[in-house]
Every structure is written in C-alpha cells, then in structure tokens.
Amino acid sequence: MASMRDVAKRANVGLGTVSRMLNDSGYVSEETRSRIEAAMKELDYTPNELARNLYHKRTGIIAVLVPNVSNTFFAGFVDHVEYELYKAGYKMMLCTTEKEFNAEMEYLDMLNRHIVDGVITGAHSLAVEEYRKIHKPIVALDRYLGEDIPVIAVNHKEGGRLAAETLIRNGCKHVLHFCGKVTVESPYHERHFEFTRIMKENNIQTYNYELGRNRLDSEYYKKVVEDVFAKGIEFDGVFGVDRPVIECMNEVIRRHKRVPEDVKFVAYDGTFITEMVEPALTAIVQPIEDLAKESVKLVCSLVNGKVYKNKQVSLKVELRKGKTTII
Amino acid sequence: MASMRDVAKRANVGLGTVSRMLNDSGYVSEETRSRIEAAMKELDYTPNELARNLYHKRTGIIAVLVPNVSNTFFAGFVDHVEYELYKAGYKMMLCTTEKEFNAEMEYLDMLNRHIVDGVITGAHSLAVEEYRKIHKPIVALDRYLGEDIPVIAVNHKEGGRLAAETLIRNGCKHVLHFCGKVTVESPYHERHFEFTRIMKENNIQTYNYELGRNRLDSEYYKKVVEDVFAKGIEFDGVFGVDRPVIECMNEVIRRHKRVPEDVKFVAYDGTFITEMVEPALTAIVQPIEDLAKESVKLVCSLVNGKVYKNKQVSLKVELRKGKTTII
C-alpha cells in the first residue's frame, strides 16, 4: 500500500503540500497539483483510508502489548519497535496490560475484527489458551504461546551462566538472587534455572528472593529491599533485574558497605539506568534494539501470509563490565 | 459507542465468551448466546467496527506524539495517558517524533482523514503553522500551538522560583544551569527565565549550559558533562532536568567531591530516576499523572465537540527534599 509519504516523495513535494491538497486546507499551485495527482495515480494511492481498510481488511496498525512503559526495558523496546514499525509503514497501537484488566483479551479481539493487522506481545497476564484460539499474526516476546506463535528472546540460559560465573570469579560465597515467579511459561526463567544450577554445582549458598508478577513500580522495589534487610539475609553478591539490584546497591551504600569490595552486583537487562548509577553496574545486557527489529520483521512477514511452526529467535546477551565487580 | 467490554459486563460474561461467539471461534451455550445478543441489542453494539467507523467517522483512537519514550518523563506521561484513554474507551496510537522525520505531519494528516479522533502532542519538531491549519481535536503538552489548541503545563515559573530559592538558601555562589534551547514556543522556558532572573537579582554567578533540542539519549548527557568539566566551569550548585543533573552528580562523586557539602543539586521533573540514585536528588516534581489526566479529559471533550479559546491548564509543581541539598 502506497503511503502519503510515498506520494510526496514521488511528486517531490513536502507531506504538508500533499495533505493541504487532499484536505483542501490551503493553497497548492496548479502545477504542483498535477504532479501530485500523477504520483497518486502511479502509486495507486487512495486517500480515504477507512474505506480502503474495509476493502483490504488491512489497517496498517500493529498492537504492541507490554506490562507498562515505566519499566526501562519495555520503554526501550517500545521505543525501538515503534520506530521499526514506522519504517515498515505501520502505526503502533500501544497497550499496557499491567493496570488494565481484560485489555490483552480486548486487543486479541481487535485482531479478530481487523482493527489491527498484528500483535507483538510482551504481556504476561492472559491464559495461553486464549492465544491458541486465534490464528492471526502474533509475535511473542519472552513467552511461549503455542506452536503457531513465533517467540523472540535472548539466550537467557547464557545470561544466567555469565552472571553466575562473574560472581564466582569475584569470590562471592553468599549470593542474593532476585527472580521472577515461575507461573508464566517464559524463556527468561532459564536464566534463573542456569544461575541456580551453577551456584549449587559450586556449593555457593544462594538465597532466591521471588519478585511479584507484573510489579515494576519503584515503591515495590524499595519494599523488597527493606524486606531483604528486615529478614537479615547475609550476602556478598547480588544478581537480578536492573531495578531491584539498583535499589539493593543503594541501601548497601547507605549502610556504609563498600562496592565492590564488600558486595558485588550483577544486573540483568542492562538498560540505561545501570550506567546512570554510581558506581556503574556490571550487567548482562539484552540487545533491546535487535529484539525490536526481529519482532517487527516477524510480525510483518506474518501479516504478509508467512506461516511459522515452533519458530524461536534467540539473540545473544553481552556481559558489560561495570564497577560493581572486580574481575 | 458501546464496547465489547460493556456487552460482556451487561451480559455478565467474560470478554472471551463474547469474542468467541462473535468470531465463532469456540463453544458458547445457547443460554449465554441469548444473554449476549440481548445485551448487544440493548447497547446497540455493532461488531463490525471498521464499517461502524466509516459511518460514525470515529475510530476511537487518539494519537499521542512525544519525542521518545526512553526519557522517563515522557515514558511516565505515555503510561498514564494510555491508561486514562483506556478508561475513557479510547485506544492509543503512539508516535515518537525524535527519530521520525515527517511523522508529526503524518499524524496530523491522519487526524484530517479520520484515522484518529484526536491528538495529544508533547512533540516539538513541527512548525506551529502546520497546527494552525488544522481545526480538529488537538491538545498540547508544554507548547503553544495557537488559540484553538488547549495547552497543558505545570506552573514552570513557580518551579524555577522554587529551584532558585533552594540553591540560594543552601548558600550556593556559582551555579551551573542546564537549560533547553529557546527556539520552541513553550511554557517550560519560564522556569529558566525565572531561575535566571532570581539568580541575577541575588548576584549569584550563573553559567547557563544550553542543551540540544530533542536530544534525550544517555551518550549525549555524558558528553555534556565531559564538556562541562573540560571547560573548567566552577560550580557549587547545579539545576536542570533529571538526566544531565544525575550524570553531573555522578561525575562530581567520581572526582571525590562531597554531595551536598561541596556541591548541591536540584533536578527538574523529579521522575523515578531521581529517587533511584544515591544520594537521592532534591527535585522539583511535575505531577505526571495529573498532566496525563488533564490531557485526556481535554482531548475527549474536544472530540465531543467542545471548543476552547486560549485555554491553558496550569498544574502545581512540588519541591521534594532529597539528600543533595542541606536546607
């Protein structure tokens, strides 16, 4: 489908000019008009998009579902996905499922009713069965939703291994490990399993602190850290997602312990906030931009009729040495 | 317009059931069917949304334009706006204008062609003239776009005053002030003007460091701070938006100066990252959730035909005492 952008480009005029002509909202010279009309004809551009959608059963809209965009990982993902969709000629509808009961179901319903052409979901609130009922373009970030739905994730097992080896290399003996609930079928649990396995193998005492599901707000993480110290948990190494690790490190600093001499920290995700704190965190970094690019590439090919069976895209993670580990 | 949610509620069944029945995608008992049909009739619910849109010239979609969602202020704003729109029965289309040349124009064009019912714009890339040409529901965050377009902003003048008085109260004599380019017509410049005015009035030496427009990435802020120290600027107080102030504080700490004894910091916006760093920043806090609520309230009333002339909504800012100032 040719876009207004294409018409403007072909006619070698600005978007504003094309818009003014189509909407009769301002002066456009006769000569320019004919150039634009020619371009529209060549590109078979239909200005009445709603009517065109009804005909094509296409809206050019992809829905993106994430728990929220306050979390820096999802914010970065949404930022890149929106840009990639834009370049592919799609608009993005954003839905945050953390606060909105039933929203995930509603968007799947919009998919069924041709309001959106496809869905990229990083949400974790709906039963997998609901997804299995739908045979439409859906791409899942970090979640198993059935053999027809491609899964995009980093190699979380590798991530867990890198984190474990880093803390071991740094001589940690008592490790605090923030991990997510294992209620959702997600590849990211592999990082916890692998981390725990290696720790056990090396006889390193590990305290697994289970975080609540879809709880990504500041207040919650501060409570988690208070709870850790209230429980009197002893640790010389910490591993978990960015936010709780940062809150934990700040409390350790407030208690006048030295980082990294007394306590080592390794963050998972490695979003910009891990480089914004002092000392900068050693982190296992997820390639957010590539995750976005792959998600968009897949959803576009699904929209264009491609069919996948048990498709899984696995991307590399990277260990970024910060100042919260020594070696 | 009744939504599927309303139907499900009225028929006292789950959304999934209504969806299954409408899309014939699974079993629904006869008794339930008739209940749902009754509810649809009572609420005049039309399942074919595209056709309905073509008839009503309504899509139930509001476009939200922001420079990006990696910036924590815009991420928070988008998060709340999406939730408020959802509660009001609207879906949100998100557009980040920082990377996307022409995107802002394209969305205004979609507004003209009834692809979206309204626009909330916090973007700063398009010439104001383009907006003046459009007589459709548009709400502006922190920007003057013409007398027909309501403006939502906090009382930035008050914010500038609170910041200035805080640094003065703390005995600062050489202040580093990160400020935005004054190329855009925006209420937020008032905080700079008021801050600078009060500093001058009190004979306090102020170095105004002008930040680039729509540059919100980490790398940029780190360069800014490097530049500040390369220029050998002497300061005992710092004021600016969250990110550069945080990067600046980290560098001060790395240079073994004491915060707040040697250097005081006051951040503007006061997003969660200002409470995530150690020491927690004293900040002028913008009420992001209220900004979102007001924006949605206004765009909804515009969609419903209300007309505003020179409407400006001004919300209160709050000084939140952190550990980067003494009194």
Coordinates of N, CA, C and O in Angstrom, one line a residue, chain A residues 59-132:
Chain A
T59 N -5.4 -2.4 8.2 CA -5.5 -1.1 8.8 C -4.1 -0.5 8.9 O -4.0 0.7 9.2
G60 N -3.0 -1.3 8.7 CA -1.7 -0.7 8.8 C -1.3 -0.4 10.3 O -0.4 0.3 10.6
I61 N -2.1 -1.0 11.2 CA -1.8 -0.8 12.6 C -1.4 -2.1 13.3 O -2.0 -3.2 13.1
I62 N -0.3 -2.1 14.0 CA 0.1 -3.2 14.8 C 0.0 -2.9 16.3 O 0.4 -1.8 16.7
A63 N -0.6 -3.8 17.1 CA -0.8 -3.5 18.5 C 0.4 -4.1 19.2 O 0.9 -5.2 18.9
V64 N 0.9 -3.3 20.2 CA 2.0 -3.8 21.0 C 1.6 -3.8 22.4 O 1.1 -2.8 23.0
L65 N 1.7 -5.0 23.1 CA 1.2 -5.2 24.5 C 2.4 -5.4 25.4 O 3.2 -6.3 25.1
V66 N 2.6 -4.5 26.4 CA 3.6 -4.7 27.4 C 3.0 -4.4 28.7 O 2.0 -3.7 28.8
P67 N 3.6 -4.9 29.8 CA 3.1 -4.7 31.1 C 2.9 -3.2 31.4 O 1.9 -2.7 31.9
N68 N 4.0 -2.4 31.1 CA 4.0 -0.9 31.2 C 5.1 -0.4 30.5 O 6.0 -1.1 29.9
V69 N 5.2 1.0 30.4 CA 6.4 1.6 29.7 C 7.2 2.4 30.7 O 8.1 3.2 30.4
S70 N 6.9 2.3 32.0 CA 7.7 2.9 33.0 C 8.9 2.1 33.3 O 10.0 2.7 33.6
N71 N 8.8 0.8 33.1 CA 10.0 -0.1 33.2 C 10.9 0.2 32.0 O 10.4 0.3 30.9
T72 N 12.2 0.5 32.3 CA 13.1 0.9 31.2 C 13.4 -0.1 30.1 O 13.7 0.3 29.0
F73 N 13.2 -1.4 30.4 CA 13.4 -2.4 29.4 C 12.2 -2.3 28.4 O 12.5 -2.2 27.2
F74 N 11.0 -2.2 28.9 CA 9.8 -2.2 28.0 C 9.8 -0.8 27.3 O 9.4 -0.7 26.1
A75 N 10.2 0.3 28.0 CA 10.2 1.6 27.4 C 11.1 1.6 26.1 O 10.8 2.0 25.1
G76 N 12.3 1.0 26.3 CA 13.3 0.9 25.3 C 12.8 0.0 24.1 O 12.9 0.4 22.9
F77 N 12.1 -1.1 24.5 CA 11.6 -2.0 23.5 C 10.5 -1.3 22.7 O 10.6 -1.3 21.4
V78 N 9.6 -0.6 23.3 CA 8.5 0.1 22.6 C 9.1 1.2 21.8 O 8.6 1.3 20.6
D79 N 10.1 1.9 22.3 CA 10.7 3.0 21.5 C 11.2 2.5 20.2 O 10.9 3.0 19.1
H80 N 11.9 1.4 20.2 CA 12.5 0.8 19.0 C 11.5 0.1 18.1 O 11.5 0.3 16.9
V81 N 10.5 -0.6 18.7 CA 9.5 -1.3 17.9 C 8.7 -0.2 17.1 O 8.5 -0.4 15.9
E82 N 8.4 0.9 17.8 CA 7.6 1.9 17.1 C 8.4 2.5 15.9 O 7.8 2.6 14.9
Y83 N 9.6 2.7 16.1 CA 10.5 3.2 15.0 C 10.6 2.2 13.9 O 10.4 2.5 12.7
E84 N 10.8 0.9 14.2 CA 10.9 -0.1 13.2 C 9.5 -0.3 12.4 O 9.5 -0.4 11.2
L85 N 8.4 -0.2 13.2 CA 7.1 -0.3 12.5 C 6.9 0.8 11.6 O 6.4 0.7 10.5
Y86 N 7.3 2.0 12.1 CA 7.1 3.2 11.3 C 7.9 3.1 10.0 O 7.3 3.4 8.9
K87 N 9.1 2.6 10.0 CA 9.9 2.4 8.8 C 9.3 1.4 7.9 O 9.4 1.5 6.7
A88 N 8.6 0.4 8.5 CA 7.9 -0.6 7.7 C 6.5 -0.2 7.2 O 5.8 -0.9 6.6
G89 N 6.1 1.1 7.5 CA 4.9 1.6 7.1 C 3.7 1.3 8.0 O 2.5 1.4 7.6
Y90 N 4.0 0.9 9.2 CA 2.9 0.6 10.2 C 2.8 1.6 11.3 O 3.8 2.2 11.6
K91 N 1.6 1.8 11.8 CA 1.5 2.6 13.0 C 1.4 1.7 14.2 O 1.0 0.5 14.0
M92 N 1.7 2.2 15.4 CA 1.7 1.3 16.5 C 0.6 1.7 17.5 O 0.5 2.9 17.9
M93 N -0.2 0.7 17.9 CA -1.1 1.0 19.0 C -0.5 0.4 20.2 O 0.0 -0.8 20.2
L94 N -0.4 1.1 21.3 CA 0.2 0.6 22.5 C -0.8 0.3 23.6 O -1.7 1.1 23.8
C95 N -0.6 -0.8 24.2 CA -1.5 -1.2 25.3 C -0.6 -1.7 26.5 O 0.3 -2.5 26.3
T96 N -0.8 -1.1 27.6 CA -0.1 -1.6 28.8 C -1.1 -2.4 29.6 O -2.1 -2.0 30.0
T97 N -0.7 -3.7 29.9 CA -1.6 -4.6 30.4 C -1.6 -4.7 31.9 O -2.4 -5.4 32.5
E98 N -0.6 -4.1 32.5 CA -0.4 -4.2 34.0 C -1.6 -3.7 34.7 O -2.2 -4.3 35.6
K99 N -2.0 -2.5 34.3 CA -3.1 -1.8 35.0 C -4.5 -2.2 34.5 O -5.5 -2.0 35.2
E100 N -4.5 -2.7 33.2 CA -5.7 -2.8 32.6 C -6.3 -4.3 32.5 O -5.9 -5.0 31.6
F101 N -7.1 -4.6 33.4 CA -7.8 -5.9 33.4 C -8.5 -6.1 32.1 O -9.2 -5.2 31.6
N102 N -8.3 -7.2 31.5 CA -9.0 -7.6 30.2 C -8.5 -6.9 29.0 O -8.9 -7.3 27.9
A103 N -7.5 -6.0 29.1 CA -7.0 -5.3 27.9 C -6.4 -6.3 26.9 O -6.7 -6.2 25.7
E104 N -5.6 -7.2 27.4 CA -5.0 -8.1 26.5 C -6.0 -8.9 25.6 O -5.9 -8.9 24.4
M105 N -7.1 -9.3 26.3 CA -8.2 -10.0 25.6 C -8.8 -9.1 24.5 O -9.1 -9.5 23.4
E106 N -9.0 -7.8 24.9 CA -9.6 -6.9 24.0 C -8.8 -6.7 22.8 O -9.4 -6.6 21.7
Y107 N -7.5 -6.6 22.9 CA -6.6 -6.4 21.7 C -6.6 -7.6 20.8 O -6.6 -7.5 19.6
L108 N -6.7 -8.8 21.4 CA -6.8 -10.0 20.6 C -8.1 -10.0 19.8 O -8.2 -10.4 18.7
D109 N -9.1 -9.5 20.5 CA -10.4 -9.4 19.8 C -10.3 -8.4 18.7 O -10.9 -8.6 17.6
M110 N -9.6 -7.3 18.9 CA -9.4 -6.3 17.8 C -8.7 -6.9 16.6 O -9.0 -6.6 15.5
L111 N -7.8 -7.8 16.9 CA -7.1 -8.6 15.9 C -8.1 -9.4 15.1 O -8.1 -9.4 13.9
N112 N -9.0 -10.0 15.8 CA -10.0 -10.8 15.1 C -11.0 -10.0 14.3 O -11.4 -10.4 13.2
R113 N -11.2 -8.7 14.7 CA -12.1 -7.9 14.0 C -11.4 -6.9 13.0 O -12.0 -5.9 12.6
H114 N -10.2 -7.3 12.7 CA -9.4 -6.5 11.7 C -9.2 -5.0 12.0 O -9.2 -4.2 11.2
I115 N -9.2 -4.7 13.3 CA -8.9 -3.3 13.7 C -7.4 -3.1 13.7 O -6.9 -2.1 13.4
V116 N -6.7 -4.2 14.1 CA -5.2 -4.2 13.9 C -4.8 -5.4 13.1 O -5.5 -6.4 13.1
D117 N -3.7 -5.2 12.4 CA -3.2 -6.3 11.5 C -2.4 -7.4 12.2 O -2.3 -8.5 11.7
G118 N -1.8 -7.0 13.3 CA -1.0 -8.0 14.0 C -0.7 -7.5 15.5 O -1.1 -6.4 15.8
V119 N -0.2 -8.4 16.3 CA 0.1 -8.1 17.7 C 1.5 -8.6 18.0 O 1.9 -9.6 17.6
I120 N 2.2 -7.7 18.7 CA 3.5 -8.1 19.3 C 3.3 -8.0 20.8 O 2.9 -7.0 21.4
T121 N 3.4 -9.2 21.5 CA 3.0 -9.1 22.9 C 4.2 -9.5 23.8 O 4.8 -10.5 23.7
G122 N 4.4 -8.6 24.8 CA 5.4 -8.8 25.8 C 4.7 -8.9 27.1 O 5.3 -8.8 28.2
A123 N 3.4 -9.0 27.0 CA 2.5 -9.0 28.2 C 2.4 -10.4 28.8 O 2.6 -11.4 28.1
H124 N 2.1 -10.5 30.1 CA 2.1 -11.8 30.7 C 0.9 -12.0 31.6 O 1.0 -12.6 32.7
S125 N -0.2 -11.5 31.2 CA -1.4 -11.6 32.1 C -2.5 -12.5 31.6 O -3.3 -13.0 32.4
L126 N -2.5 -12.9 30.4 CA -3.6 -13.8 29.9 C -3.2 -15.2 29.8 O -2.1 -15.6 29.6
A127 N -4.2 -16.1 30.0 CA -4.0 -17.5 29.8 C -3.6 -17.9 28.4 O -4.2 -17.3 27.5
V128 N -2.6 -18.8 28.3 CA -2.1 -19.1 27.0 C -3.3 -19.7 26.1 O -3.3 -19.4 24.9
E129 N -4.2 -20.3 26.7 CA -5.4 -20.9 25.9 C -6.0 -19.8 25.0 O -6.4 -20.1 23.8
E130 N -6.1 -18.6 25.5 CA -6.8 -17.6 24.7 C -6.0 -17.3 23.4 O -6.6 -17.1 22.4
Y131 N -4.7 -17.4 23.5 CA -3.9 -17.2 22.3 C -4.0 -18.4 21.3 O -4.1 -18.2 20.1
R132 N -4.1 -19.6 21.8 CA -4.2 -20.8 21.0 C -5.5 -20.7 20.1 O -5.5 -21.3 19.1

